[in-house]
Coordinates of C-alpha atoms (C1' of nucleotides) and ligand atoms in Angstrom, one line a residue:
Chain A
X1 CA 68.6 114.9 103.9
X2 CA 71.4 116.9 103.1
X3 CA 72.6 115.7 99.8
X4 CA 75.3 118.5 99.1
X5 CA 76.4 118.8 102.7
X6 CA 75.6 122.4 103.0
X7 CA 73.9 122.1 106.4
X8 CA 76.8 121.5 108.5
X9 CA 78.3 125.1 108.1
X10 CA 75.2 126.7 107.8
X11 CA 73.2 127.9 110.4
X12 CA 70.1 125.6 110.6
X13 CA 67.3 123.5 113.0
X14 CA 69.9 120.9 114.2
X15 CA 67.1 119.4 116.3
X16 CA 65.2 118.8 113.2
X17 CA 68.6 117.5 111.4
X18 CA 69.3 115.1 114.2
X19 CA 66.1 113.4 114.5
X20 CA 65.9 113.0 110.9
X21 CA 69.0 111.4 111.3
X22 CA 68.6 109.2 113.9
X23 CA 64.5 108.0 112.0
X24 CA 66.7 107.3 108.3
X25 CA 69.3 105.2 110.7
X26 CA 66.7 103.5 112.1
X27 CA 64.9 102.9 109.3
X28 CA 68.0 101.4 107.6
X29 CA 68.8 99.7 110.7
X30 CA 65.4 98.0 110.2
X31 CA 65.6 97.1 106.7
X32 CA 68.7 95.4 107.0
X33 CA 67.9 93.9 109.9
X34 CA 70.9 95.0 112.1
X35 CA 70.2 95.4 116.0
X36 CA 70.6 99.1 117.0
X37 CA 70.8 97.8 120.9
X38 CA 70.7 100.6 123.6
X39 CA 74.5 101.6 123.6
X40 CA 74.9 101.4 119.9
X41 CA 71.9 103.8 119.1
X42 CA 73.4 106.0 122.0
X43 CA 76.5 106.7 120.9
X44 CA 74.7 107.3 117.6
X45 CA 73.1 110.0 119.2
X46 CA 76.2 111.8 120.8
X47 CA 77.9 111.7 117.8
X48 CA 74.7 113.1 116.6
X49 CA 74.1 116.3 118.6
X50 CA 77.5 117.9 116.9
X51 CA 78.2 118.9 113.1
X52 CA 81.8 117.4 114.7
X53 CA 84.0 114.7 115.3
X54 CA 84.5 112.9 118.7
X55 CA 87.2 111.0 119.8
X56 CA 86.5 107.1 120.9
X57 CA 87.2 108.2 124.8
X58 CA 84.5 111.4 124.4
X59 CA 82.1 109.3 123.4
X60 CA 83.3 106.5 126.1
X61 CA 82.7 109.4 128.6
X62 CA 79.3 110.2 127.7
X63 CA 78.6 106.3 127.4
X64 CA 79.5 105.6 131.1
X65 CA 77.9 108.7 132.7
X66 CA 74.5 107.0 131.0
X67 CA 75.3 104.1 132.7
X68 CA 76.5 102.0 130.3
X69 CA 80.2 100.4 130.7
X70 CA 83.1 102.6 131.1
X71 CA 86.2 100.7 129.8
X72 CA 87.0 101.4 126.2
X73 CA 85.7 98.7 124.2
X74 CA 81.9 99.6 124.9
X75 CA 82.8 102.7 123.0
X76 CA 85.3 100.7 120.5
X77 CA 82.5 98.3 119.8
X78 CA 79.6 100.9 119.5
X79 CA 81.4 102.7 116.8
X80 CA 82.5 100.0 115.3
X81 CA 79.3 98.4 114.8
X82 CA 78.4 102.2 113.2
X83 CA 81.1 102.7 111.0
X84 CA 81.1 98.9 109.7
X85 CA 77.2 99.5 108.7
X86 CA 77.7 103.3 107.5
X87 CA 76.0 105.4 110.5
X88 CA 79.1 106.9 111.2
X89 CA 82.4 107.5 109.5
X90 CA 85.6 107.5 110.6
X91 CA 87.8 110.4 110.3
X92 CA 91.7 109.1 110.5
X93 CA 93.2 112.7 110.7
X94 CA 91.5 113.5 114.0
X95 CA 91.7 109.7 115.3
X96 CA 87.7 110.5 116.2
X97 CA 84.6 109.4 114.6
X98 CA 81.3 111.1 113.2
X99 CA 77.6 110.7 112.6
X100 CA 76.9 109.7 108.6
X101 CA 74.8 112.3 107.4
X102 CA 73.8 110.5 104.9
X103 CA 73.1 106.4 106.0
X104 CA 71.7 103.6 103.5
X105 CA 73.5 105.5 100.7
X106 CA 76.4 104.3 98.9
X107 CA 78.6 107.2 98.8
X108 CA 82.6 108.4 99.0
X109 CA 82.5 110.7 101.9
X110 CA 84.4 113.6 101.7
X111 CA 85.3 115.3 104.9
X112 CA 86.0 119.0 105.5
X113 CA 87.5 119.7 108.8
X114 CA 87.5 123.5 110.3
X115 CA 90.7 124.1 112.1
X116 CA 89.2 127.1 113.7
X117 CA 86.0 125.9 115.5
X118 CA 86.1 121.6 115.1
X119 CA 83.2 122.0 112.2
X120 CA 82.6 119.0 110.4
X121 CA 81.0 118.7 107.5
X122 CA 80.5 116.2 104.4
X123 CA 80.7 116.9 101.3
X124 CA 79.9 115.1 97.7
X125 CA 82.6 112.5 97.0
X126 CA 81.6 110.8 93.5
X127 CA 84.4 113.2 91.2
X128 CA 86.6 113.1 94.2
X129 CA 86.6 109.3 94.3
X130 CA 86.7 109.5 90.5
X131 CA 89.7 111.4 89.7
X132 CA 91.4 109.4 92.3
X133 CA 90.7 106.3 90.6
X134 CA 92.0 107.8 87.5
X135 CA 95.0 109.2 88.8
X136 CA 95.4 104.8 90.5
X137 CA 94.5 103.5 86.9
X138 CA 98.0 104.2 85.1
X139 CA 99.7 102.2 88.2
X140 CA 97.7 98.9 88.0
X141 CA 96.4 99.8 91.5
X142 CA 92.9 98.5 92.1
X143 CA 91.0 100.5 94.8
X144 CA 88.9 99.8 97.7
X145 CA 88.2 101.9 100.1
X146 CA 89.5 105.2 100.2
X147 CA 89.6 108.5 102.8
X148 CA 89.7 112.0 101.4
X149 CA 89.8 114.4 104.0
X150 CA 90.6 118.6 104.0
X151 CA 91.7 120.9 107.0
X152 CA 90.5 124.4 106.7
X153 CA 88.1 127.3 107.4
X154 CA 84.4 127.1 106.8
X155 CA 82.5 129.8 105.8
X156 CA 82.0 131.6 109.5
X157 CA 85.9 130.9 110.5
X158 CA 87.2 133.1 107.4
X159 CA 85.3 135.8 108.8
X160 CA 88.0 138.7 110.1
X161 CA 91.2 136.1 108.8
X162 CA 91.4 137.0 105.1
Chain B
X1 CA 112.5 111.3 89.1
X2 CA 108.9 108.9 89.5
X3 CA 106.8 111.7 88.3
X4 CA 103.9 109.4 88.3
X5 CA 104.3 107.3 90.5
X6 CA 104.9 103.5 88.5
X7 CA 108.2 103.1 90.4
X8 CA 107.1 101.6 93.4
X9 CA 104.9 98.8 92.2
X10 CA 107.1 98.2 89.8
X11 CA 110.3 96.0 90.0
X12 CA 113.2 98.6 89.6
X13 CA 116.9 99.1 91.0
X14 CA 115.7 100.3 93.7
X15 CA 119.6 101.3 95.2
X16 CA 119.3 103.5 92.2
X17 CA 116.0 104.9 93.2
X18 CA 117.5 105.6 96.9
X19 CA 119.8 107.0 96.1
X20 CA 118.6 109.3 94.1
X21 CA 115.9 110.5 96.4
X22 CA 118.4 111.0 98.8
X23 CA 120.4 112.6 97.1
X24 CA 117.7 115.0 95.4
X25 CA 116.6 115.5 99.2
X26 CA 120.6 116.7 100.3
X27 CA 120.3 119.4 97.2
X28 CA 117.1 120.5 98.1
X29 CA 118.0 120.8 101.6
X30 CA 121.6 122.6 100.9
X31 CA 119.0 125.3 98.5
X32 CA 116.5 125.8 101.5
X33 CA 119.2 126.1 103.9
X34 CA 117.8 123.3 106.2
X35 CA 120.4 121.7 108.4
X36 CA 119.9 118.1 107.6
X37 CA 121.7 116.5 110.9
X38 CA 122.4 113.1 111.0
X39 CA 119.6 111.8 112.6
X40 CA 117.0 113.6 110.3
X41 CA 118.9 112.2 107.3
X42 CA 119.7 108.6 109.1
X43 CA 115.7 109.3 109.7
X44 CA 115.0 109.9 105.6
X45 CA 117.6 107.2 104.4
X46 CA 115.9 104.7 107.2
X47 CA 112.0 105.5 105.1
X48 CA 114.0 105.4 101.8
X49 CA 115.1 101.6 102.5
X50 CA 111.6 100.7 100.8
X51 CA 108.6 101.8 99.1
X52 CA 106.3 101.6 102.7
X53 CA 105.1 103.4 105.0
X54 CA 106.8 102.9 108.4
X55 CA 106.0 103.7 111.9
X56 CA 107.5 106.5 114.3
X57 CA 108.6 103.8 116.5
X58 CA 109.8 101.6 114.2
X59 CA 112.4 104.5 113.0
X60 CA 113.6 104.5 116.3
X61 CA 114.4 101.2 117.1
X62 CA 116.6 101.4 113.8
X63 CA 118.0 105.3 115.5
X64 CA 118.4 103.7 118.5
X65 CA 120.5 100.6 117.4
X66 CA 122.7 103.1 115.3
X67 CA 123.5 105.1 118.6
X68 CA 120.9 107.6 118.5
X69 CA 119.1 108.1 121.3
X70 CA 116.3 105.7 122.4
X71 CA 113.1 108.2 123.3
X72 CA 109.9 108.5 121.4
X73 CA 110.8 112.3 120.9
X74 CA 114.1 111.7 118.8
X75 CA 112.1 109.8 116.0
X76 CA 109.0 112.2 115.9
X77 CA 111.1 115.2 115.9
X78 CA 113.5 114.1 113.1
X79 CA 110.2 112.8 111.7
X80 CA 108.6 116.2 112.2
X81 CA 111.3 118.0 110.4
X82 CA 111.2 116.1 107.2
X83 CA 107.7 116.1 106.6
X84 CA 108.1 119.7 107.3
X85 CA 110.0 120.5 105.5
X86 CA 108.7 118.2 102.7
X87 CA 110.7 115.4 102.7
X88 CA 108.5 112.8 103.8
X89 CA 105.1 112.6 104.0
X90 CA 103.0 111.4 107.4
X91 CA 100.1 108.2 105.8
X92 CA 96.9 108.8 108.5
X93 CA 95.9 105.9 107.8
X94 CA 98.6 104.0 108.7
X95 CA 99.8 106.0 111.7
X96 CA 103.2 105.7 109.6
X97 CA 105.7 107.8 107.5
X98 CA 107.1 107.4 103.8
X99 CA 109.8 109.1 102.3
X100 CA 109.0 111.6 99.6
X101 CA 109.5 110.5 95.8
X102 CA 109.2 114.5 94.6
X103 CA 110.9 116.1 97.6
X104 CA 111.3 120.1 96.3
X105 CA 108.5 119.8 94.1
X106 CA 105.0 121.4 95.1
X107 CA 102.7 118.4 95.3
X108 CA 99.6 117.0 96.3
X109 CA 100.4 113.2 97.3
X110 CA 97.7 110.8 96.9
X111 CA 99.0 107.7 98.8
X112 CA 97.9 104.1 97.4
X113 CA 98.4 101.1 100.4
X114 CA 98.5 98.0 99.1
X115 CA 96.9 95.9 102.1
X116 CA 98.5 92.6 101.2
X117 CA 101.8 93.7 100.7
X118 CA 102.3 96.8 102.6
X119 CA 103.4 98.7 99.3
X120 CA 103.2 102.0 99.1
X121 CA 103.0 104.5 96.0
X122 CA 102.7 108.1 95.7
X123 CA 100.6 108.6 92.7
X124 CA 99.8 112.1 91.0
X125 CA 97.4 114.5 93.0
X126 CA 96.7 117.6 90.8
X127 CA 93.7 116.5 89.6
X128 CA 92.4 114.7 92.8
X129 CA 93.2 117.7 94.5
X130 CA 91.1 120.3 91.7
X131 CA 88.0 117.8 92.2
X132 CA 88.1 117.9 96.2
X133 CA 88.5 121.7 96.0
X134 CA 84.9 122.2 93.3
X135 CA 83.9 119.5 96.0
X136 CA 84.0 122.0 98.7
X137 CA 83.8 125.3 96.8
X138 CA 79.6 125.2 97.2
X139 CA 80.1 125.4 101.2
X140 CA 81.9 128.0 101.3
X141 CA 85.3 126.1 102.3
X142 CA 88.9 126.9 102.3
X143 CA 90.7 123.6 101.9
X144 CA 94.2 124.9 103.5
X145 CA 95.4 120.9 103.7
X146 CA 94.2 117.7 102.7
X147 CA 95.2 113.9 102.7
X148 CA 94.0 111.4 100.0
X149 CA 94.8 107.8 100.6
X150 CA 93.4 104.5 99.1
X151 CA 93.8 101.3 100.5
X152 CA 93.7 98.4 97.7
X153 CA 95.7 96.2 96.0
X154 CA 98.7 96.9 93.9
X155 CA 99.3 95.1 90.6
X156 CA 101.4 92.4 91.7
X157 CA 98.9 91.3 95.0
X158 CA 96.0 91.1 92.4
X159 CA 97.9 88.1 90.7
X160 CA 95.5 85.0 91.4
X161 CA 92.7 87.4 93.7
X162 CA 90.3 88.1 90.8
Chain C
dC1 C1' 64.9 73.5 128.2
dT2 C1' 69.2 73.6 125.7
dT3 C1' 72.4 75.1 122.3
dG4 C1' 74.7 78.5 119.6
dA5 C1' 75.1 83.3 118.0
dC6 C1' 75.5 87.6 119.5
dT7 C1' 76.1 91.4 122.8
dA8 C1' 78.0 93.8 126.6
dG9 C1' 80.8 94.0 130.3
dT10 C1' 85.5 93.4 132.6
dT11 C1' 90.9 93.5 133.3
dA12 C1' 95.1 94.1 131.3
dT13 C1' 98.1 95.6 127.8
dC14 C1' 99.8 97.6 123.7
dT15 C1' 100.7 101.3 120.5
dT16 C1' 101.1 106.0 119.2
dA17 C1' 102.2 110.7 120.6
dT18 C1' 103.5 114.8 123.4
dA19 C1' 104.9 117.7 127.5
dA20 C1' 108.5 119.4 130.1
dC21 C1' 113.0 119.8 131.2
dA22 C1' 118.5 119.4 130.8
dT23 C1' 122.5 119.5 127.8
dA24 C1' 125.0 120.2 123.8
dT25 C1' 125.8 122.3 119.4
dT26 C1' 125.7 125.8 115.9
dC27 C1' 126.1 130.2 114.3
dC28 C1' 125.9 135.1 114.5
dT29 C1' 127.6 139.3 116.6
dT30 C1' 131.0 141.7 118.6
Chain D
dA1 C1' 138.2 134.3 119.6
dA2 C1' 134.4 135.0 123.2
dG3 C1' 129.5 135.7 124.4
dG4 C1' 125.0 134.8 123.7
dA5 C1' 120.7 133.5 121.0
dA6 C1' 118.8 130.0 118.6
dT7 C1' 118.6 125.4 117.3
dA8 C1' 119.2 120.6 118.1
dT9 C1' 119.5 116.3 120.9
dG10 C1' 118.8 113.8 124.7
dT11 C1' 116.2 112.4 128.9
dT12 C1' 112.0 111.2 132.1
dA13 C1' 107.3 110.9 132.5
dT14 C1' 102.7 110.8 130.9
dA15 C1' 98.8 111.4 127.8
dA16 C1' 95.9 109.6 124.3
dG17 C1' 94.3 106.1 121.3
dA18 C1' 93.3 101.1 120.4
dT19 C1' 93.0 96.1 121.1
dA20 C1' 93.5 91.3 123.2
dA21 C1' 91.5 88.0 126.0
dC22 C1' 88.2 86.5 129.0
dT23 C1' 83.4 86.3 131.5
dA24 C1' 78.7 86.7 131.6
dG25 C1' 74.0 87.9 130.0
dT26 C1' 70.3 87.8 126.2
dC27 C1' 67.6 85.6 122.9
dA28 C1' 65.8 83.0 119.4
dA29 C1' 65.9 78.3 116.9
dG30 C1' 65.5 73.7 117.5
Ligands
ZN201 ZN1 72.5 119.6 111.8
ZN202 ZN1 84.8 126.9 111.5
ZN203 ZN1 112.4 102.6 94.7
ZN204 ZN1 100.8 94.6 97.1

DNA sequence: CTTGACTAGTTATCTTATAACATATTCCTT
DNA sequence: AAGGAATATGTTATAAGATAACTAGTCAAG
């Protein structure tokens, strides 16, 4: 779908992007036999219509508007449910949560954050996650989960700033 | 002084290793010109009492009991300074703080969390950090910042977990 | 139909972090 | 040494993020 993560900055059919999103969630949804009820497929598709994180509370916002509850664990529990099953990630340096770009595949998300316009975008994580194992090794540390995560421009915010 | 990181899974004198840091911390200060006040370097010796990550608030119950003031702003703004100025590092994940093992020295940290024991070690970056940039060098990013942290289990909480 | 697992909703509370303002200290300039 | 700018410390109040604990609805298996 996006396998190098080259989408998010670049100007593309986001529509398109989205829905073929939200049919591969589904589709893994399906296969592995998880319920994507009414709110949880939702709040997929908020954090869906942005290349960008949203906090818990945005999400909550747009959740209650829709008419579904409006106290924070709706929104708690929705992401939850995505981000246990690997339809969204969670991005601990902005306390807010994102779409997966790419669900059903095992991967070590890398996350570049824009500090100019909020751009989010994932890139490949395998040499990431494999240097950092290598730098754990000499300690006896054994790894489990891991979040990598860089602020800084994307291509259009280094426009005028050099 | 722990140039890779072994110290702080490892059993160690670690009044030695304190004081050291702080020590390394006061010269490295004194050099820069910083004014390291007494509750910034209460703040630093407070992290330095172990190898884990601990939170704003927790640093200012121990401020508060010691006479400094009791408000949520005296611990994040003494907290603020040192990780400005590089003398401890902020841990995302955690919502927490360490104390730096290589204050002075230009690093990238990469933070291991043990999740049974709370440890925390500060293994070698460089090569983390060179993988994470190629990562993003195909979209067109500028990685100004980033934060690499592994949660896992450090050699001693491994014992009789296989 | 009833039971048990799961889902969604609520209220209440906790934790983490910052804004805004008043006072005191430091340090440079004269 | 005195004045004044910049820095540092303290306060109150509030914002922002997250979870605990409980209630009630759904739904499929038995
Ligand atoms: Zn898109
Ligand atoms: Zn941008
Ligand atoms: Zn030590
Ligand atoms: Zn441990």
């Amino acid at each position: 779908m996006d396998p190098d993560g080259t989408l998010a900055f670049a100007s593309h059919d986001h529509a398109a992007c989205r829905d073929g999103a939200m049919a591969h969630a589904e589709a893994v949804a399906e296969a592995k036999g998880l319920r994507l009820t009414p709110v949880r497929r939702r709040a997929l598709e908020i954090l869906l219509e942005s290349h960008q994180a949203l906090g818990a509370y945005d999400v909550l916002d747009r959740l209650a508007e829709e008419g579904f509850g409006r106290q924070p664990p709706v929104a708690y529990r929705a992401l939850e449910f995505l981000v246990e099953h690997g339809f969204a990630h969670r991005i601990r340096r902005l306390n807010a949560f994102a779409a997966c770009m790419h669900p059903g595949e095992a991967h070590v998300p890398v996350f570049l954050i824009c500090s100019a316009c909020n751009g989010l975008a994932e890139a490949p994580g395998a040499a990431v996650a494999t240097a950092l194992r290598q730098s754990a090794g000499p300690l006896g540390f054994r790894v489990e989960r891991m979040s990598i995560e860089a602020v800084g421009l994307c291509p259009a915010c280094q426009e005028g700033d050099e």
